[in-house]
Amino acid sequence: MIDQPLNRRRAFAMLGGAAALLAMPGAAFAQAGGSGAGSALPSGSGALAELSRRLRTAPRRRSFDTVPFMIDRRELWDHEASDLLLSYRGDRKQMWESSDIGAPWLNLMREAMNGQVFAHGHPDFLSVAAVHGTAHLALFNQAMWDRYGLAANAGGQITRNAFVAERAGVSPTDDRQKVDGFYGAGNNNIATLQRRGAVMVACHDSIHAIARGIVTKAGTGSPDTVAADLTNNLIDDVVLVPSVVAYLVELQEAGFTYAKAS
């Protein structure tokens, strides 16, 4: 049976900061009215700040006992948060289709954000990762990797979910020319991208496919139950949609520029 009550989770409490377009070695950033030390956004990002405020109170559904193979009812996904993304009116917005966990999708998103904010002068730039395939493994917390042996799904070369954590010691005040700093190539991870305003979109179809593989390998269990467990343990701040490949159409219709990250 499906547990339908809504869990309100902060969606952008760690929204982050690409800096103001100022001629200074470090990057100026402004608090975005959120909670936590990481809630910084680019200076001048009024539309992005408003999106973060509204996403922070949008429902997240993470209290399922079971979920079906196909989502066909709105109470099974984060449709309110999705509507906010699709209605975003910032002057630049891009979607990255990310399907291979071993591809440089986080690095490419970081490069796009740096270029849009610092070079082209668009502090309201919104970057959305439409995640499916093996890349979706990065959207589950470490407990799921441990419980279901998800490292094997990642090809065996990746032993844990190291895609989430921010590099120790980095800060939005770092010199943006510092390669190992907050904006640099040495700090490619989901947490920093989220702090800077990026949104990770999770795919129910991928979740259920991963669950079916887990059950087949174990020879026991229910895919609907395992899929519910995986859904309940998505990392913070993601937006769950029925199918990412279907959602790409919605994003394109909403004016997002398409990019293939892997």
Coordinates of C-alpha atoms in Angstrom, one line a residue:
M1 CA 0.0 0.0 0.0
I2 CA 1.2 3.5 -0.8
D3 CA 1.8 5.9 2.0
Q4 CA 0.6 9.2 0.6
P5 CA 1.1 11.9 3.3
L6 CA 3.5 14.6 2.3
N7 CA 6.9 15.1 3.9
R8 CA 8.1 18.7 3.7
R9 CA 11.8 18.7 3.2
R10 CA 14.0 21.7 2.5
A11 CA 14.8 21.7 -1.1
F12 CA 17.3 24.5 -1.3
A13 CA 18.6 25.0 2.3
M14 CA 22.1 24.5 0.9
L15 CA 21.7 26.6 -2.2
G16 CA 25.0 27.9 -3.1
G17 CA 26.9 30.7 -4.3
A18 CA 28.5 31.5 -7.5
A19 CA 29.8 35.0 -6.8
A20 CA 29.0 38.5 -7.8
L21 CA 30.4 39.8 -11.0
L22 CA 32.9 42.0 -9.4
A23 CA 36.6 42.7 -10.1
M24 CA 38.0 41.0 -7.1
P25 CA 39.9 37.7 -6.6
G26 CA 37.3 36.3 -4.2
A27 CA 33.6 36.0 -4.9
A28 CA 31.0 38.1 -3.1
F29 CA 27.9 36.3 -2.1
A30 CA 24.7 37.1 -0.4
Q31 CA 22.6 35.1 2.0
A32 CA 19.4 33.9 0.4
G33 CA 17.1 34.0 3.4
G34 CA 17.6 30.3 4.1
S35 CA 18.8 28.3 7.0
G36 CA 22.3 26.9 7.4
A37 CA 25.8 28.1 6.6
G38 CA 25.6 26.9 3.0
S39 CA 22.6 29.0 1.9
A40 CA 24.4 31.4 -0.3
L41 CA 23.4 32.5 -3.8
P42 CA 25.1 34.7 -6.5
S43 CA 24.7 38.4 -5.8
G44 CA 22.0 39.8 -8.0
S45 CA 20.2 36.5 -8.4
G46 CA 16.7 37.7 -7.5
A47 CA 14.9 35.2 -9.6
L48 CA 17.1 32.3 -8.4
A49 CA 16.7 33.4 -4.8
E50 CA 12.9 33.5 -5.1
L51 CA 12.9 30.0 -6.7
S52 CA 15.0 28.7 -3.8
R53 CA 12.6 30.2 -1.3
R54 CA 9.6 28.6 -2.9
L55 CA 11.4 25.2 -3.4
R56 CA 12.3 25.2 0.2
T57 CA 8.7 24.8 1.2
A58 CA 7.6 22.6 -1.7
P59 CA 6.6 19.1 -0.6
R60 CA 8.8 16.0 -1.0
R61 CA 7.2 12.6 -0.9
R62 CA 9.6 10.2 0.9
S63 CA 7.3 8.1 3.2
F64 CA 6.3 5.2 0.9
D65 CA 5.8 1.6 1.8
T66 CA 5.6 0.6 -1.8
V67 CA 5.6 2.3 -5.2
P68 CA 4.3 0.9 -8.5
F69 CA 6.2 0.2 -11.7
M70 CA 4.7 3.3 -13.4
I71 CA 3.8 6.6 -11.8
D72 CA 0.4 7.7 -13.1
R73 CA -0.9 9.8 -10.2
R74 CA 0.4 13.2 -9.0
E75 CA 0.5 12.1 -5.3
L76 CA 3.4 9.8 -6.2
W77 CA 6.0 12.4 -7.2
D78 CA 7.2 15.9 -6.4
H79 CA 4.9 17.7 -8.8
E80 CA 4.7 21.0 -6.9
A81 CA 8.5 21.4 -7.0
S82 CA 8.5 20.3 -10.7
D83 CA 6.0 23.1 -11.5
L84 CA 8.3 25.6 -9.8
L85 CA 11.2 24.5 -12.0
L86 CA 9.1 24.6 -15.2
S87 CA 7.8 28.0 -14.4
Y88 CA 11.2 29.5 -13.6
R89 CA 11.6 32.9 -15.3
G90 CA 15.3 33.6 -15.0
D91 CA 17.0 34.8 -18.1
R92 CA 19.2 31.6 -18.6
K93 CA 18.4 28.0 -17.8
Q94 CA 20.0 24.7 -18.9
M95 CA 19.2 21.0 -18.4
W96 CA 21.9 18.3 -18.4
E97 CA 20.8 14.8 -19.3
S98 CA 23.1 12.7 -17.1
S99 CA 23.0 8.9 -17.5
D100 CA 26.5 7.6 -16.9
I101 CA 28.0 7.7 -13.4
G102 CA 31.5 7.6 -14.8
A103 CA 31.1 10.5 -17.2
P104 CA 32.2 14.1 -16.2
W105 CA 28.6 15.4 -15.8
L106 CA 29.3 17.2 -12.5
N107 CA 32.4 18.9 -14.0
L108 CA 30.5 20.0 -17.1
M109 CA 27.7 21.5 -14.9
R110 CA 30.3 23.4 -12.9
E111 CA 32.0 24.7 -16.0
A112 CA 28.6 25.9 -17.4
M113 CA 27.8 27.7 -14.1
N114 CA 31.1 29.4 -13.9
G115 CA 30.9 30.6 -17.5
Q116 CA 27.3 31.8 -17.2
V117 CA 27.8 33.6 -13.9
F118 CA 31.3 35.0 -14.2
A119 CA 31.9 35.4 -17.9
H120 CA 28.5 36.1 -19.3
G121 CA 27.0 37.9 -16.4
H122 CA 23.9 35.8 -15.6
P123 CA 23.7 35.4 -11.8
D124 CA 20.2 33.9 -12.2
F125 CA 21.4 31.0 -14.4
L126 CA 19.7 27.8 -13.4
S127 CA 21.3 24.5 -14.0
V128 CA 19.2 21.3 -13.8
A129 CA 20.5 17.8 -13.9
A130 CA 18.0 15.3 -15.4
V131 CA 19.5 12.1 -13.9
H132 CA 18.8 8.5 -15.0
G133 CA 20.8 5.3 -15.8
T134 CA 23.8 4.5 -13.7
A135 CA 24.3 8.2 -12.9
H136 CA 21.1 7.9 -10.7
L137 CA 23.1 5.9 -8.2
A138 CA 24.7 9.2 -7.1
L139 CA 21.3 10.4 -5.9
F140 CA 21.0 7.7 -3.2
N141 CA 22.5 8.1 0.2
Q142 CA 25.3 5.9 1.4
A143 CA 23.0 3.8 3.5
M144 CA 21.4 2.6 0.2
W145 CA 24.8 1.9 -1.3
D146 CA 25.6 -0.3 1.7
R147 CA 22.3 -2.0 2.0
Y148 CA 21.9 -3.0 -1.6
G149 CA 25.5 -3.2 -2.8
L150 CA 25.1 -0.4 -5.3
A151 CA 28.8 -0.2 -6.0
A152 CA 28.3 -3.3 -8.2
N153 CA 25.8 -1.4 -10.2
A154 CA 28.4 1.3 -10.8
G155 CA 30.7 -1.2 -12.4
G156 CA 32.8 -2.2 -9.4
Q157 CA 35.3 0.6 -9.8
I158 CA 33.4 3.0 -7.5
T159 CA 33.2 1.7 -4.0
R160 CA 31.0 4.4 -2.3
N161 CA 28.9 7.5 -3.2
A162 CA 31.7 10.0 -3.3
F163 CA 29.8 12.2 -5.7
V164 CA 27.9 14.1 -3.0
A165 CA 30.4 15.5 -0.6
E166 CA 32.0 18.9 -0.9
R167 CA 35.8 19.2 -0.8
A168 CA 37.0 19.9 2.7
G169 CA 37.9 23.5 3.4
V170 CA 36.3 25.2 0.4
S171 CA 34.2 28.3 0.6
P172 CA 32.2 30.6 -1.7
T173 CA 34.7 33.3 -0.7
D174 CA 37.5 31.4 -2.4
D175 CA 39.5 33.0 -5.2
R176 CA 37.6 31.8 -8.2
Q177 CA 40.9 31.2 -10.1
K178 CA 41.9 28.6 -7.5
V179 CA 41.7 25.2 -9.2
D180 CA 41.1 23.4 -5.9
G181 CA 38.8 26.0 -4.5
F182 CA 35.0 26.2 -4.3
Y183 CA 34.6 27.0 -8.1
G184 CA 37.5 24.9 -9.3
A185 CA 38.0 21.5 -11.0
G186 CA 39.1 20.0 -7.8
N187 CA 35.6 20.5 -6.2
N188 CA 33.2 18.6 -8.5
N189 CA 30.4 17.3 -6.4
I190 CA 26.6 17.5 -6.0
A191 CA 26.6 19.4 -2.7
T192 CA 28.5 22.4 -4.1
L193 CA 26.4 22.5 -7.3
Q194 CA 23.3 22.5 -5.1
R195 CA 24.8 25.3 -3.0
R196 CA 25.3 27.3 -6.1
G197 CA 21.7 26.8 -7.2
A198 CA 21.7 23.7 -9.3
V199 CA 18.8 21.2 -9.0
M200 CA 19.0 17.4 -9.3
V201 CA 16.0 15.7 -10.8
A202 CA 15.5 12.1 -9.9
C203 CA 13.8 9.5 -12.1
H204 CA 11.2 7.0 -10.7
D205 CA 11.6 4.8 -13.8
S206 CA 15.3 4.5 -13.0
I207 CA 14.7 3.8 -9.4
H208 CA 12.2 1.0 -10.1
A209 CA 14.6 -0.5 -12.7
I210 CA 17.4 -0.5 -10.1
A211 CA 15.0 -2.1 -7.6
R212 CA 14.1 -4.8 -10.0
G213 CA 17.8 -5.6 -10.6
I214 CA 18.4 -5.8 -6.9
V215 CA 15.5 -8.2 -6.4
T216 CA 16.6 -10.4 -9.3
K217 CA 20.1 -10.6 -8.0
A218 CA 18.9 -11.5 -4.5
G219 CA 16.3 -13.9 -5.7
T220 CA 13.8 -12.6 -3.2
G221 CA 11.9 -9.5 -2.3
S222 CA 9.5 -7.1 -4.0
P223 CA 10.7 -4.5 -6.5
D224 CA 7.9 -2.2 -5.4
T225 CA 9.1 -2.3 -1.8
V226 CA 12.8 -1.9 -2.7
A227 CA 11.9 1.0 -5.0
A228 CA 10.0 2.7 -2.1
D229 CA 13.1 2.3 0.2
L230 CA 15.3 3.8 -2.5
T231 CA 12.9 6.7 -3.0
N232 CA 12.7 7.4 0.7
N233 CA 16.5 7.6 0.8
L234 CA 17.2 10.0 -2.0
I235 CA 19.8 12.6 -1.1
D236 CA 18.5 16.0 0.1
D237 CA 17.0 18.5 -2.2
V238 CA 16.3 16.4 -5.3
V239 CA 13.0 16.7 -7.2
L240 CA 11.4 13.3 -8.0
V241 CA 9.7 13.0 -11.4
P242 CA 7.9 10.0 -13.0
S243 CA 10.4 9.6 -15.9
V244 CA 13.4 11.7 -16.7
V245 CA 13.3 10.9 -20.4
A246 CA 9.7 12.2 -20.5
Y247 CA 10.6 15.2 -18.3
L248 CA 13.2 16.3 -20.8
V249 CA 10.3 17.2 -23.1
E250 CA 8.7 19.3 -20.3
L251 CA 12.0 21.1 -19.7
Q252 CA 12.5 21.8 -23.4
E253 CA 9.0 23.1 -23.7
A254 CA 9.7 25.4 -20.7
G255 CA 12.7 26.9 -22.5
F256 CA 15.6 25.0 -21.0
T257 CA 18.6 24.5 -23.2
Y258 CA 19.4 20.8 -23.7
A259 CA 22.9 19.5 -23.0
K260 CA 24.1 15.8 -22.9
A261 CA 26.5 15.3 -20.0
S262 CA 27.4 11.7 -20.7

